[in-house]
PDB file of C-alpha atoms in Angstrom:
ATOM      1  CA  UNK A   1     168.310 -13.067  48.113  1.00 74.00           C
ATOM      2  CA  UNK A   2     166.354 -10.565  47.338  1.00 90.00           C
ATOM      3  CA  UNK A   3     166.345  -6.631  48.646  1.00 92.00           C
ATOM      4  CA  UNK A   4     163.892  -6.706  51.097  1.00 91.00           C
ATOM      5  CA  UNK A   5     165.133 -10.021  52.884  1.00 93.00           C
ATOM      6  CA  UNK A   6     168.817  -8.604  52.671  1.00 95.00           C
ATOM      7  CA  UNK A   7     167.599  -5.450  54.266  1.00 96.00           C
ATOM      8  CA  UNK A   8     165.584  -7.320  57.222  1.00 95.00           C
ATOM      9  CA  UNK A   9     168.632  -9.647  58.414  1.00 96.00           C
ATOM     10  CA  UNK A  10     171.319  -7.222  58.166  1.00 97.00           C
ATOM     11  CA  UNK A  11     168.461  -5.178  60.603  1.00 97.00           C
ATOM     12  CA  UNK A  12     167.762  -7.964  62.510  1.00 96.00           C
ATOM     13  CA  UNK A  13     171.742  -8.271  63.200  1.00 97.00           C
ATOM     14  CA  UNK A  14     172.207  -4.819  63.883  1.00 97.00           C
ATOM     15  CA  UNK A  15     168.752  -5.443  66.738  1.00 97.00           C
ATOM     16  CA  UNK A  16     170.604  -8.458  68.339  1.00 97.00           C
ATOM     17  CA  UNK A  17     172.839  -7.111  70.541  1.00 97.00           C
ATOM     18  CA  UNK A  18     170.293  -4.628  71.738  1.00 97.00           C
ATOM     19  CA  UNK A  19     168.158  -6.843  72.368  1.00 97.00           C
ATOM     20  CA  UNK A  20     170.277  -9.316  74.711  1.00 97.00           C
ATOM     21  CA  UNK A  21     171.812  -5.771  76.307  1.00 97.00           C
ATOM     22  CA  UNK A  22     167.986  -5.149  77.388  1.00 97.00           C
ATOM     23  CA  UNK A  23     166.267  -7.989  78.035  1.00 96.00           C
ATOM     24  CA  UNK A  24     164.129  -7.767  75.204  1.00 95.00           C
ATOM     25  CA  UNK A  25     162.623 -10.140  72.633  1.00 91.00           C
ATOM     26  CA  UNK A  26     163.138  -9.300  68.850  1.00 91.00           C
ATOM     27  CA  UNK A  27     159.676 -10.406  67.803  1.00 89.00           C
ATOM     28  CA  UNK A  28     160.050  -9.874  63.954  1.00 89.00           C
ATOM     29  CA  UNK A  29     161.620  -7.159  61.126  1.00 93.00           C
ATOM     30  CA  UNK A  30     159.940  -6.641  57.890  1.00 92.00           C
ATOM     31  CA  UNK A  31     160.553  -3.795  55.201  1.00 95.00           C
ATOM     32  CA  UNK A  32     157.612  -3.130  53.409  1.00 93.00           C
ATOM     33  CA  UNK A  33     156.106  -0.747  50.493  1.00 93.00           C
ATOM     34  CA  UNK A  34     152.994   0.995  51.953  1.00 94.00           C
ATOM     35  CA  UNK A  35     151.450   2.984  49.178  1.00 94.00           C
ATOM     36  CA  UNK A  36     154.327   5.480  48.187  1.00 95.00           C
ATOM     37  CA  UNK A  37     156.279   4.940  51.432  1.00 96.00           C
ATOM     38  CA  UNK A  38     158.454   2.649  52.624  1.00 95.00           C
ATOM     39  CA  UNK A  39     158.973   1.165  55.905  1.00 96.00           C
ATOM     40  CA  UNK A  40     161.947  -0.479  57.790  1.00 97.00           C
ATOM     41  CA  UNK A  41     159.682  -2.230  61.174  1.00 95.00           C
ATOM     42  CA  UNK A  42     161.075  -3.758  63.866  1.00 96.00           C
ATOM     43  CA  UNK A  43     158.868  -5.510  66.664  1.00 93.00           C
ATOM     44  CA  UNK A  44     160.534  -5.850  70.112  1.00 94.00           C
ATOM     45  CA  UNK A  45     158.989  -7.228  73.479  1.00 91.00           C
ATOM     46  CA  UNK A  46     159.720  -8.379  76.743  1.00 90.00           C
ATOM     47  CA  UNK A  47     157.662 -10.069  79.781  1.00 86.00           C
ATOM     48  CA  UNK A  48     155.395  -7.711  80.797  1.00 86.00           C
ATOM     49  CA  UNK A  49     154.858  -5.846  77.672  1.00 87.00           C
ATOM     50  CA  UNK A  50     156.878  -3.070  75.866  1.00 91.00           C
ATOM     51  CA  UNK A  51     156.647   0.080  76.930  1.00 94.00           C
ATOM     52  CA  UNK A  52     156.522   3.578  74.838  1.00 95.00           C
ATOM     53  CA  UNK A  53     160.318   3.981  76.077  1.00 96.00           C
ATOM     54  CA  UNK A  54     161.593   0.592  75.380  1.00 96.00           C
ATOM     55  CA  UNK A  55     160.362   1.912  71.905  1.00 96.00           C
ATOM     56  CA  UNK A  56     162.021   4.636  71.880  1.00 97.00           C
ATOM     57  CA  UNK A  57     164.951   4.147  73.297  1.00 97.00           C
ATOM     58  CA  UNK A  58     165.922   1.180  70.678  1.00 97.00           C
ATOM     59  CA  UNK A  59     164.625   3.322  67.853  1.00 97.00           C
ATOM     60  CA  UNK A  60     167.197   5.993  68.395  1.00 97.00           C
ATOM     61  CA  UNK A  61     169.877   2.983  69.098  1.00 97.00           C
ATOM     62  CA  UNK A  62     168.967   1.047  65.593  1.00 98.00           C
ATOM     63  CA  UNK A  63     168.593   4.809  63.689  1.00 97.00           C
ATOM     64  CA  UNK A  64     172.205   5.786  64.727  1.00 97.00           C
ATOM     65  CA  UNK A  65     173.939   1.997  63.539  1.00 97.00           C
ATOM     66  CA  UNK A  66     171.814   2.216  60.092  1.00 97.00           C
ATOM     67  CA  UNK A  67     172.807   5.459  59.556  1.00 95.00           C
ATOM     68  CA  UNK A  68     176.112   4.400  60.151  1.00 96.00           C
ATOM     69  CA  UNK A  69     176.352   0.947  58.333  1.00 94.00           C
ATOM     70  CA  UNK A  70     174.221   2.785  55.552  1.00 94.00           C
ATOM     71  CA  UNK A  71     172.925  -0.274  53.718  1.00 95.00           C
ATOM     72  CA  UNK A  72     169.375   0.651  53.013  1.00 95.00           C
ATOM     73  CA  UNK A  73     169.652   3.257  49.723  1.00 91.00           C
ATOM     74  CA  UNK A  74     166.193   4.883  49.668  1.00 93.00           C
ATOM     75  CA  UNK A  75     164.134   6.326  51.674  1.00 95.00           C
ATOM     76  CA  UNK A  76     162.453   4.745  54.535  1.00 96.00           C
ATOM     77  CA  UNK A  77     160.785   5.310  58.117  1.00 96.00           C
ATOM     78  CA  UNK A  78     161.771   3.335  60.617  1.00 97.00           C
ATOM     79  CA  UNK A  79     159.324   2.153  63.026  1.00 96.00           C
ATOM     80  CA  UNK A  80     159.608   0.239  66.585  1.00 96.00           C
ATOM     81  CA  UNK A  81     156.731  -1.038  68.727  1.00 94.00           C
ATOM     82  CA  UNK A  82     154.848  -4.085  70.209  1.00 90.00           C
ATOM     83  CA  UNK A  83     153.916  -6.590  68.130  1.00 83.00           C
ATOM     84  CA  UNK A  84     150.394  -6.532  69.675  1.00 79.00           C
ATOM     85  CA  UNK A  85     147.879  -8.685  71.072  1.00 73.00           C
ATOM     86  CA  UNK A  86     147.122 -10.004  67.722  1.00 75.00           C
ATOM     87  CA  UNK A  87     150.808 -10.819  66.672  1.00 76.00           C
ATOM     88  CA  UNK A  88     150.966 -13.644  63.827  1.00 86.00           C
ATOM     89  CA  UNK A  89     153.122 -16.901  64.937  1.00 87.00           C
ATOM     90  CA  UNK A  90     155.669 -16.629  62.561  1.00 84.00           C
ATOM     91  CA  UNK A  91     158.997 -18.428  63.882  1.00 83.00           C
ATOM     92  CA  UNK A  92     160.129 -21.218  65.913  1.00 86.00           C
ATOM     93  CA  UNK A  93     160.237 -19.503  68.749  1.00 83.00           C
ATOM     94  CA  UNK A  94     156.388 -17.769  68.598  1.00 86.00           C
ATOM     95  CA  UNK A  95     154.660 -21.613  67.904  1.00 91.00           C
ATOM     96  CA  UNK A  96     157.049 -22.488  71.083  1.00 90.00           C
ATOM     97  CA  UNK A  97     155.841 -20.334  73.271  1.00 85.00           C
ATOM     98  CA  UNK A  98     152.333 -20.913  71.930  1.00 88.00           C
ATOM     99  CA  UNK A  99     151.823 -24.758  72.375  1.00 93.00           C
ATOM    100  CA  UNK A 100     148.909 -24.616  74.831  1.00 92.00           C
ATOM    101  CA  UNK A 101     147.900 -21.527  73.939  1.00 90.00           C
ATOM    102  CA  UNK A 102     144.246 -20.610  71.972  1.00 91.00           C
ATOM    103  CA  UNK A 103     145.341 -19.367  68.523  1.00 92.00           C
ATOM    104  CA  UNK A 104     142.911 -18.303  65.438  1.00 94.00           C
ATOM    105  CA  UNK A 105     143.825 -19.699  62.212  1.00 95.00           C
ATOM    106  CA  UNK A 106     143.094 -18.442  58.616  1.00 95.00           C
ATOM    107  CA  UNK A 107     143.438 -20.977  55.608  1.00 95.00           C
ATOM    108  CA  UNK A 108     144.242 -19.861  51.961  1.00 96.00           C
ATOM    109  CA  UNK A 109     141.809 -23.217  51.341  1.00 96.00           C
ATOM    110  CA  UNK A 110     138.967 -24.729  52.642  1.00 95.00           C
ATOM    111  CA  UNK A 111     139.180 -27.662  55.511  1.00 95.00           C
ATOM    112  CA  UNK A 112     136.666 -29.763  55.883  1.00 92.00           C
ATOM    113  CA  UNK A 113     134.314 -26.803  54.154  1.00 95.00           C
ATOM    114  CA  UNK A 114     136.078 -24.216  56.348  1.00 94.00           C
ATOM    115  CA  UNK A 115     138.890 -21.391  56.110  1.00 96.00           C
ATOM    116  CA  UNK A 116     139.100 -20.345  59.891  1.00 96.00           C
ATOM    117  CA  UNK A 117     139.304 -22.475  63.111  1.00 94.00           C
ATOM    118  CA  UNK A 118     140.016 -21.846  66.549  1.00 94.00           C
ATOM    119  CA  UNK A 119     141.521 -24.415  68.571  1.00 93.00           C
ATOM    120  CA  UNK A 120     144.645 -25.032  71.380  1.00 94.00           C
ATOM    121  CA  UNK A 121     147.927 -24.836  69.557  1.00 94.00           C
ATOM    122  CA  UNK A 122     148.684 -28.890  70.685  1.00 95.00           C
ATOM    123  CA  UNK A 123     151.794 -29.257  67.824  1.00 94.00           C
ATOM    124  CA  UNK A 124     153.962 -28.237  65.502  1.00 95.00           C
ATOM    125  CA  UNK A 125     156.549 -29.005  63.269  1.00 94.00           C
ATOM    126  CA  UNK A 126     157.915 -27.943  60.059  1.00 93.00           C
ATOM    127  CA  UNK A 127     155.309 -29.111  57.626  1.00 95.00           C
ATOM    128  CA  UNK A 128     151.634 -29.003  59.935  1.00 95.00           C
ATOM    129  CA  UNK A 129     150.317 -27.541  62.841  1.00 96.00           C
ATOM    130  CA  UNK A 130     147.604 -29.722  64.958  1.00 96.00           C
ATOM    131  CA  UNK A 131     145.042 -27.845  66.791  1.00 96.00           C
ATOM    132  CA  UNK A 132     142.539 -29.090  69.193  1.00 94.00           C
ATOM    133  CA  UNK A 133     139.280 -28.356  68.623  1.00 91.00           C
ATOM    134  CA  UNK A 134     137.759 -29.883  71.226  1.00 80.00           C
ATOM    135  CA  UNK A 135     138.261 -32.858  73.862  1.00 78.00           C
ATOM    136  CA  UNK A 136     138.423 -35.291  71.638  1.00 86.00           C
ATOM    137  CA  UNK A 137     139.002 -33.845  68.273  1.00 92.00           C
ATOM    138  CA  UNK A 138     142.138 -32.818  66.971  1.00 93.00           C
ATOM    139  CA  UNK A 139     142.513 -31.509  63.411  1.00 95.00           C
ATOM    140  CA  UNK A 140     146.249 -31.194  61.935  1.00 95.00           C
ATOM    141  CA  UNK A 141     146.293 -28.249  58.822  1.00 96.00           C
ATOM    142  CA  UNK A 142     149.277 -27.656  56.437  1.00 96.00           C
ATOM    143  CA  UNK A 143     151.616 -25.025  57.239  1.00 95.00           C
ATOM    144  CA  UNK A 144     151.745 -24.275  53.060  1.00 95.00           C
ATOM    145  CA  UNK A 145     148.050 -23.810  53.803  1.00 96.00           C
ATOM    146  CA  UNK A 146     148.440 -21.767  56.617  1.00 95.00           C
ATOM    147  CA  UNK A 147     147.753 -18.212  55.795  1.00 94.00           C
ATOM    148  CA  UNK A 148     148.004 -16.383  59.419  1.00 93.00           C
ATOM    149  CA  UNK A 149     147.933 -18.160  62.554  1.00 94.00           C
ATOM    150  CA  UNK A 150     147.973 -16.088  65.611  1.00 92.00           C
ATOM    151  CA  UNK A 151     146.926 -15.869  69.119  1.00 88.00           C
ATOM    152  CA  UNK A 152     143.231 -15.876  69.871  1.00 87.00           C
ATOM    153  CA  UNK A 153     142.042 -12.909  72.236  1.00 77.00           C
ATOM    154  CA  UNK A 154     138.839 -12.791  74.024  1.00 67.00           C
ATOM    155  CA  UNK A 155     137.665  -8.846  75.198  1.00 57.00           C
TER     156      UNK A 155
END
C-alpha cells in the first residue's frame, strides 16, 4: 500500500467516529502534493450543507488525534470543508445517492465521437455506469473510462 493511501485510511478511521458523533457524512480524504506543499483533506457534509463551524469544529477534533497518533512524518496542512456543488462521484455511496440525479461525465476516450455527456445517472455497478440521455436513449460508458463523473449544476 502505498504512503498516501496508508495516510488517507488511517485519517479516514480517525474521521469515523466524529462523524457518526455529529451527524455528518465523511464525503472523501485525499493527501496530496500541491506544488511544494502538502495537504492532508478531508471532505465532510451533512443534509443541509456544512457549515464554516462544522468545519471547524472537526478540524480542531482530527488535528488533536493526528497529532496524537503521529503517523503522518512530514509536513502537511490539514484542510476540512464541503465537498462542493461540483463534488466527483467517487464511492458506493455518492453513485447511490445519485441514481436519478443529472450528472456530467468526462471520458479519458471518445464515445461515439464524444468525451463529455450529460445524462440521468439511471445505473451503476462495478464495471459501467448507464446514463440516460434522453427518453428513449440510454448509453452505458466504462467505469475504466470514466475520468470524473459528477453532479451536473445548472446557475
Amino acid at each position: 500500500m502505498a504512503r498516501r493511501e496508508e495516510y488517507e485510511q488511517k485519517t479516514e478511521a480517525l474521521l469515523r467516529p466524529m462523524m457518526e458523533e455529529y451527524g455528518f457524512e465523511l464525503v472523501d480524504v485525499e493527501y496530496v502534493k500541491e506544488g511544494s506543499n502538502k495537504y492532508l483533506r478531508a471532505y465532510i457534509d451533512k443534509p443541509g450543507g456544512i457549515t464554516i463551524d462544522d468545519c471547524e469544529k472537526v478540524s480542531r477534533r482530527l488535528s488533536d488525534r493526528l497529532d496524537e497518533e503521529d503517523f503522518i512524518g512530514e509536513a502537511y496542512i490539514l484542510e476540512v470543508s464541503s465537498p462542493g456543488l461540483g463534488r466527483p462521484l467517487k464511492k458506493e455511496k455518492d453513485f447511490a445517492r445519485s441514481v436519478g440525479s443529472e450528472v456530467e461525465v468526462r471520458c479519458f476516450r471518445a464515445v461515439n465521437h464524444e468525451k463529455e455527456f450529460t445524462g440521468v445517472l439511471k445505473a451503476y455497478d462495478k464495471e459501467t455506469v448507464t446514463l440516460a440521455l434522453r427518453e428513449d436513449e440510454d448509453l452505458t460508458l466504462e467505469r475504466a473510462n470514466i475520468a470524473l463523473i459528477r453532479l451536473a449544476f445548472d446557475f
